[in-house]
PDB file of C-alpha atoms in Angstrom:
ATOM      1  CA  UNK E   1       0.000   0.000   0.000  1.00 50.00           C
ATOM      2  CA  UNK E   2       1.344   3.402  -0.946  1.00 53.00           C
ATOM      3  CA  UNK E   3       1.914   5.944   1.797  1.00 57.00           C
ATOM      4  CA  UNK E   4       0.041   9.268   1.464  1.00 56.00           C
ATOM      5  CA  UNK E   5       3.302  11.242   1.393  1.00 58.00           C
ATOM      6  CA  UNK E   6       4.815   9.302  -1.523  1.00 61.00           C
ATOM      7  CA  UNK E   7       4.853  11.027  -4.927  1.00 67.00           C
ATOM      8  CA  UNK E   8       2.406   9.591  -7.407  1.00 77.00           C
ATOM      9  CA  UNK E   9       2.816  10.156 -11.134  1.00 78.00           C
ATOM     10  CA  UNK E  10      -0.259  11.701 -12.714  1.00 77.00           C
ATOM     11  CA  UNK E  11      -2.026   9.542 -15.284  1.00 84.00           C
ATOM     12  CA  UNK E  12      -0.935  10.109 -18.889  1.00 84.00           C
ATOM     13  CA  UNK E  13      -2.590  13.155 -20.429  1.00 89.00           C
ATOM     14  CA  UNK E  14      -4.107  13.377 -23.908  1.00 91.00           C
ATOM     15  CA  UNK E  15      -0.777  14.234 -25.536  1.00 93.00           C
ATOM     16  CA  UNK E  16       1.048  11.398 -23.784  1.00 93.00           C
ATOM     17  CA  UNK E  17      -1.599   8.927 -25.004  1.00 93.00           C
ATOM     18  CA  UNK E  18      -1.225  10.215 -28.580  1.00 94.00           C
ATOM     19  CA  UNK E  19       2.558   9.905 -28.351  1.00 94.00           C
ATOM     20  CA  UNK E  20       2.291   6.360 -27.032  1.00 94.00           C
ATOM     21  CA  UNK E  21       0.046   5.411 -29.949  1.00 95.00           C
ATOM     22  CA  UNK E  22       2.459   6.943 -32.466  1.00 95.00           C
ATOM     23  CA  UNK E  23       5.438   5.247 -30.833  1.00 94.00           C
ATOM     24  CA  UNK E  24       3.613   1.947 -31.224  1.00 95.00           C
ATOM     25  CA  UNK E  25       2.569   2.645 -34.837  1.00 96.00           C
ATOM     26  CA  UNK E  26       5.691   4.480 -36.008  1.00 95.00           C
ATOM     27  CA  UNK E  27       8.648   3.458 -33.834  1.00 95.00           C
ATOM     28  CA  UNK E  28      10.918   4.759 -36.606  1.00 97.00           C
ATOM     29  CA  UNK E  29       9.957   8.403 -35.824  1.00 95.00           C
ATOM     30  CA  UNK E  30      10.918  10.571 -32.873  1.00 96.00           C
ATOM     31  CA  UNK E  31       7.595  11.861 -31.569  1.00 94.00           C
ATOM     32  CA  UNK E  32       9.266  13.709 -28.701  1.00 93.00           C
ATOM     33  CA  UNK E  33       8.433  17.189 -30.064  1.00 94.00           C
ATOM     34  CA  UNK E  34       4.734  16.414 -29.579  1.00 93.00           C
ATOM     35  CA  UNK E  35       5.328  16.603 -25.833  1.00 93.00           C
ATOM     36  CA  UNK E  36       5.869  20.355 -26.148  1.00 94.00           C
ATOM     37  CA  UNK E  37       4.076  21.315 -29.364  1.00 95.00           C
ATOM     38  CA  UNK E  38       0.980  19.224 -28.661  1.00 94.00           C
ATOM     39  CA  UNK E  39       0.620  20.570 -25.146  1.00 94.00           C
ATOM     40  CA  UNK E  40       1.150  24.162 -26.289  1.00 95.00           C
ATOM     41  CA  UNK E  41      -1.487  23.676 -28.966  1.00 95.00           C
ATOM     42  CA  UNK E  42      -3.993  22.264 -26.463  1.00 94.00           C
ATOM     43  CA  UNK E  43      -3.114  24.954 -23.937  1.00 95.00           C
ATOM     44  CA  UNK E  44      -3.619  27.694 -26.545  1.00 95.00           C
ATOM     45  CA  UNK E  45      -7.086  26.346 -27.364  1.00 95.00           C
ATOM     46  CA  UNK E  46      -8.042  26.151 -23.681  1.00 95.00           C
ATOM     47  CA  UNK E  47      -6.687  29.635 -22.982  1.00 96.00           C
ATOM     48  CA  UNK E  48      -8.516  31.082 -25.980  1.00 95.00           C
ATOM     49  CA  UNK E  49     -11.765  29.576 -24.722  1.00 96.00           C
ATOM     50  CA  UNK E  50     -11.195  31.067 -21.258  1.00 97.00           C
ATOM     51  CA  UNK E  51     -10.274  34.485 -22.684  1.00 96.00           C
ATOM     52  CA  UNK E  52     -13.300  34.578 -24.982  1.00 96.00           C
ATOM     53  CA  UNK E  53     -15.610  34.247 -21.979  1.00 97.00           C
ATOM     54  CA  UNK E  54     -14.604  37.787 -20.963  1.00 97.00           C
ATOM     55  CA  UNK E  55     -14.902  39.188 -24.491  1.00 97.00           C
ATOM     56  CA  UNK E  56     -18.384  37.710 -24.841  1.00 97.00           C
ATOM     57  CA  UNK E  57     -19.420  39.289 -21.546  1.00 97.00           C
ATOM     58  CA  UNK E  58     -18.947  42.621 -23.330  1.00 97.00           C
ATOM     59  CA  UNK E  59     -20.653  41.500 -26.546  1.00 96.00           C
ATOM     60  CA  UNK E  60     -17.331  41.213 -28.398  1.00 96.00           C
ATOM     61  CA  UNK E  61     -15.633  38.530 -30.416  1.00 94.00           C
ATOM     62  CA  UNK E  62     -11.922  37.938 -29.937  1.00 93.00           C
ATOM     63  CA  UNK E  63     -11.200  39.875 -33.137  1.00 93.00           C
ATOM     64  CA  UNK E  64     -13.363  42.822 -32.148  1.00 94.00           C
ATOM     65  CA  UNK E  65     -11.670  42.978 -28.758  1.00 96.00           C
ATOM     66  CA  UNK E  66      -8.315  43.026 -30.592  1.00 94.00           C
ATOM     67  CA  UNK E  67      -9.412  45.976 -32.762  1.00 94.00           C
ATOM     68  CA  UNK E  68     -10.662  48.020 -29.824  1.00 96.00           C
ATOM     69  CA  UNK E  69      -7.524  47.202 -27.827  1.00 96.00           C
ATOM     70  CA  UNK E  70      -5.267  48.233 -30.744  1.00 94.00           C
ATOM     71  CA  UNK E  71      -7.096  51.554 -30.998  1.00 96.00           C
ATOM     72  CA  UNK E  72      -6.912  52.125 -27.239  1.00 97.00           C
ATOM     73  CA  UNK E  73      -3.172  51.317 -27.176  1.00 95.00           C
ATOM     74  CA  UNK E  74      -2.613  53.915 -29.896  1.00 94.00           C
ATOM     75  CA  UNK E  75      -3.195  56.650 -27.316  1.00 95.00           C
ATOM     76  CA  UNK E  76      -5.220  59.808 -27.833  1.00 95.00           C
ATOM     77  CA  UNK E  77      -6.969  60.395 -30.192  1.00 94.00           C
ATOM     78  CA  UNK E  78      -7.320  56.555 -30.288  1.00 96.00           C
ATOM     79  CA  UNK E  79      -7.265  56.090 -34.029  1.00 94.00           C
ATOM     80  CA  UNK E  80      -5.401  54.177 -36.696  1.00 93.00           C
ATOM     81  CA  UNK E  81      -5.667  53.559 -40.418  1.00 91.00           C
ATOM     82  CA  UNK E  82      -7.344  50.221 -41.277  1.00 87.00           C
ATOM     83  CA  UNK E  83      -4.072  48.873 -42.684  1.00 85.00           C
ATOM     84  CA  UNK E  84      -2.298  49.745 -39.432  1.00 87.00           C
ATOM     85  CA  UNK E  85      -5.049  47.986 -37.478  1.00 89.00           C
ATOM     86  CA  UNK E  86      -4.661  44.904 -39.649  1.00 84.00           C
ATOM     87  CA  UNK E  87      -0.915  44.857 -38.940  1.00 83.00           C
ATOM     88  CA  UNK E  88      -1.420  45.419 -35.190  1.00 80.00           C
ATOM     89  CA  UNK E  89      -4.001  42.651 -34.945  1.00 79.00           C
ATOM     90  CA  UNK E  90      -2.382  40.265 -37.434  1.00 76.00           C
ATOM     91  CA  UNK E  91      -5.326  39.818 -39.811  1.00 81.00           C
ATOM     92  CA  UNK E  92      -5.957  40.556 -43.465  1.00 81.00           C
ATOM     93  CA  UNK E  93      -7.439  43.890 -44.460  1.00 80.00           C
ATOM     94  CA  UNK E  94     -10.576  42.050 -45.625  1.00 82.00           C
ATOM     95  CA  UNK E  95     -11.096  40.504 -42.200  1.00 85.00           C
ATOM     96  CA  UNK E  96     -10.382  43.894 -40.651  1.00 87.00           C
ATOM     97  CA  UNK E  97     -13.096  45.546 -42.751  1.00 88.00           C
ATOM     98  CA  UNK E  98     -15.697  43.087 -41.423  1.00 91.00           C
ATOM     99  CA  UNK E  99     -14.650  43.736 -37.829  1.00 92.00           C
ATOM    100  CA  UNK E 100     -14.721  47.497 -38.302  1.00 93.00           C
ATOM    101  CA  UNK E 101     -18.150  47.301 -39.964  1.00 93.00           C
ATOM    102  CA  UNK E 102     -19.631  45.490 -36.971  1.00 95.00           C
ATOM    103  CA  UNK E 103     -17.936  47.781 -34.435  1.00 96.00           C
ATOM    104  CA  UNK E 104     -19.164  50.824 -36.360  1.00 96.00           C
ATOM    105  CA  UNK E 105     -22.745  49.482 -36.410  1.00 96.00           C
ATOM    106  CA  UNK E 106     -22.440  49.007 -32.632  1.00 96.00           C
ATOM    107  CA  UNK E 107     -21.327  52.618 -32.200  1.00 97.00           C
ATOM    108  CA  UNK E 108     -17.925  51.639 -30.797  1.00 98.00           C
ATOM    109  CA  UNK E 109     -15.812  53.083 -33.643  1.00 97.00           C
ATOM    110  CA  UNK E 110     -16.195  55.658 -36.381  1.00 96.00           C
ATOM    111  CA  UNK E 111     -14.570  55.970 -39.793  1.00 93.00           C
ATOM    112  CA  UNK E 112     -13.524  59.223 -41.379  1.00 89.00           C
ATOM    113  CA  UNK E 113     -11.310  60.451 -44.173  1.00 83.00           C
ATOM    114  CA  UNK E 114      -7.705  60.761 -43.154  1.00 74.00           C
ATOM    115  CA  UNK E 115      -5.714  63.967 -43.142  1.00 72.00           C
ATOM    116  CA  UNK E 116      -3.703  64.725 -46.243  1.00 65.00           C
ATOM    117  CA  UNK E 117      -5.155  63.903 -49.626  1.00 56.00           C
ATOM    118  CA  UNK E 118      -8.459  62.667 -48.178  1.00 58.00           C
ATOM    119  CA  UNK E 119      -8.301  59.274 -49.883  1.00 58.00           C
ATOM    120  CA  UNK E 120      -7.193  57.372 -46.806  1.00 75.00           C
ATOM    121  CA  UNK E 121      -9.535  56.346 -44.025  1.00 87.00           C
ATOM    122  CA  UNK E 122      -9.056  56.465 -40.283  1.00 94.00           C
ATOM    123  CA  UNK E 123     -10.840  54.348 -37.671  1.00 95.00           C
ATOM    124  CA  UNK E 124     -11.303  55.914 -34.235  1.00 96.00           C
ATOM    125  CA  UNK E 125     -12.764  54.804 -30.919  1.00 97.00           C
ATOM    126  CA  UNK E 126     -15.973  56.536 -29.910  1.00 97.00           C
ATOM    127  CA  UNK E 127     -16.495  57.511 -26.278  1.00 97.00           C
ATOM    128  CA  UNK E 128     -18.669  54.405 -25.715  1.00 98.00           C
ATOM    129  CA  UNK E 129     -16.003  52.316 -27.462  1.00 98.00           C
ATOM    130  CA  UNK E 130     -13.284  53.641 -25.182  1.00 98.00           C
ATOM    131  CA  UNK E 131     -15.399  53.087 -22.080  1.00 98.00           C
ATOM    132  CA  UNK E 132     -16.205  49.535 -23.186  1.00 98.00           C
ATOM    133  CA  UNK E 133     -12.611  48.561 -23.979  1.00 98.00           C
ATOM    134  CA  UNK E 134     -11.382  50.047 -20.704  1.00 98.00           C
ATOM    135  CA  UNK E 135     -13.853  47.890 -18.739  1.00 98.00           C
ATOM    136  CA  UNK E 136     -13.260  44.815 -20.918  1.00 98.00           C
ATOM    137  CA  UNK E 137      -9.469  45.147 -20.735  1.00 98.00           C
ATOM    138  CA  UNK E 138      -9.578  45.449 -16.943  1.00 98.00           C
ATOM    139  CA  UNK E 139     -11.561  42.205 -16.738  1.00 98.00           C
ATOM    140  CA  UNK E 140      -9.282  40.639 -19.354  1.00 98.00           C
ATOM    141  CA  UNK E 141      -6.208  41.354 -17.213  1.00 98.00           C
ATOM    142  CA  UNK E 142      -7.911  39.919 -14.111  1.00 98.00           C
ATOM    143  CA  UNK E 143      -8.766  36.829 -16.145  1.00 97.00           C
ATOM    144  CA  UNK E 144      -5.183  36.432 -17.404  1.00 97.00           C
ATOM    145  CA  UNK E 145      -3.908  36.797 -13.831  1.00 97.00           C
ATOM    146  CA  UNK E 146      -6.356  34.090 -12.720  1.00 97.00           C
ATOM    147  CA  UNK E 147      -5.201  31.768 -15.491  1.00 97.00           C
ATOM    148  CA  UNK E 148      -1.517  32.340 -14.793  1.00 96.00           C
ATOM    149  CA  UNK E 149      -2.049  31.767 -11.062  1.00 96.00           C
ATOM    150  CA  UNK E 150      -2.113  28.036 -11.858  1.00 93.00           C
ATOM    151  CA  UNK E 151       1.702  28.303 -11.915  1.00 95.00           C
ATOM    152  CA  UNK E 152       3.946  29.405  -9.052  1.00 96.00           C
ATOM    153  CA  UNK E 153       5.356  32.901  -9.842  1.00 96.00           C
ATOM    154  CA  UNK E 154       8.908  31.609 -10.336  1.00 96.00           C
ATOM    155  CA  UNK E 155       7.701  28.997 -12.843  1.00 96.00           C
ATOM    156  CA  UNK E 156       5.603  31.620 -14.669  1.00 96.00           C
ATOM    157  CA  UNK E 157       8.703  33.835 -14.939  1.00 96.00           C
ATOM    158  CA  UNK E 158      10.735  30.875 -16.215  1.00 97.00           C
ATOM    159  CA  UNK E 159       8.062  30.036 -18.774  1.00 96.00           C
ATOM    160  CA  UNK E 160       7.928  33.657 -19.932  1.00 95.00           C
ATOM    161  CA  UNK E 161      11.679  33.602 -20.551  1.00 96.00           C
ATOM    162  CA  UNK E 162      11.528  30.315 -22.459  1.00 95.00           C
ATOM    163  CA  UNK E 163       8.614  31.427 -24.613  1.00 94.00           C
ATOM    164  CA  UNK E 164      10.213  34.819 -25.308  1.00 94.00           C
ATOM    165  CA  UNK E 165      13.417  33.147 -26.502  1.00 95.00           C
ATOM    166  CA  UNK E 166      11.579  30.602 -28.634  1.00 93.00           C
ATOM    167  CA  UNK E 167       9.238  33.181 -30.160  1.00 91.00           C
ATOM    168  CA  UNK E 168      12.158  35.470 -31.013  1.00 92.00           C
ATOM    169  CA  UNK E 169      13.717  32.625 -33.013  1.00 92.00           C
ATOM    170  CA  UNK E 170      10.529  31.831 -34.924  1.00 91.00           C
ATOM    171  CA  UNK E 171       8.998  35.264 -35.404  1.00 84.00           C
ATOM    172  CA  UNK E 172       9.673  37.574 -38.296  1.00 73.00           C
ATOM    173  CA  UNK E 173      12.268  40.129 -37.093  1.00 68.00           C
ATOM    174  CA  UNK E 174      10.044  42.952 -38.400  1.00 62.00           C
ATOM    175  CA  UNK E 175       7.319  41.801 -36.021  1.00 54.00           C
ATOM    176  CA  UNK E 176       5.080  40.643 -38.851  1.00 53.00           C
ATOM    177  CA  UNK E 177       3.415  37.272 -38.676  1.00 48.00           C
ATOM    178  CA  UNK E 178       2.105  36.123 -42.049  1.00 45.00           C
ATOM    179  CA  UNK E 179       0.843  32.862 -40.544  1.00 45.00           C
ATOM    180  CA  UNK E 180      -1.131  34.454 -37.726  1.00 44.00           C
ATOM    181  CA  UNK E 181      -4.738  33.670 -37.072  1.00 38.00           C
ATOM    182  CA  UNK E 182      -7.365  35.477 -39.092  1.00 36.00           C
TER     183      UNK E 182
END
């Protein structure tokens, strides 16, 4: 009988079961990378689901939250050109247009002609848009803190360092991400 103070290994998780099946079926391949990549992929999906709960509380999709946050981060007067927004939120200009259309219908952003030759457009937060994103972002940060609290602070710091290093090696040095989600 095992003593209560003895360390017990947790049962294999979903990724470990997949790896075991692949090791059985394809012993010629090293499936070790799945231990990290598979878990990161599953973690990203779970985190996205948890983050979207907050966005939905404010009547926003993840993409709409991203647009409002990009405008708010721009500082006063809280505006950017649609192409800038697309770059700051890592989506195509077509996807950006759809997001802006919905946010404009909701009264959270406005569009106007840009300064200069008048051909360019500018998207700006409205007062209700700024108030909404300020409330939503506050809740978003509380939610992220809650999610990260699953790790001891020292481990969270260690993970941040590892992910920062890895991302720097994979990311475009200009900060662009052509493979980002749309």
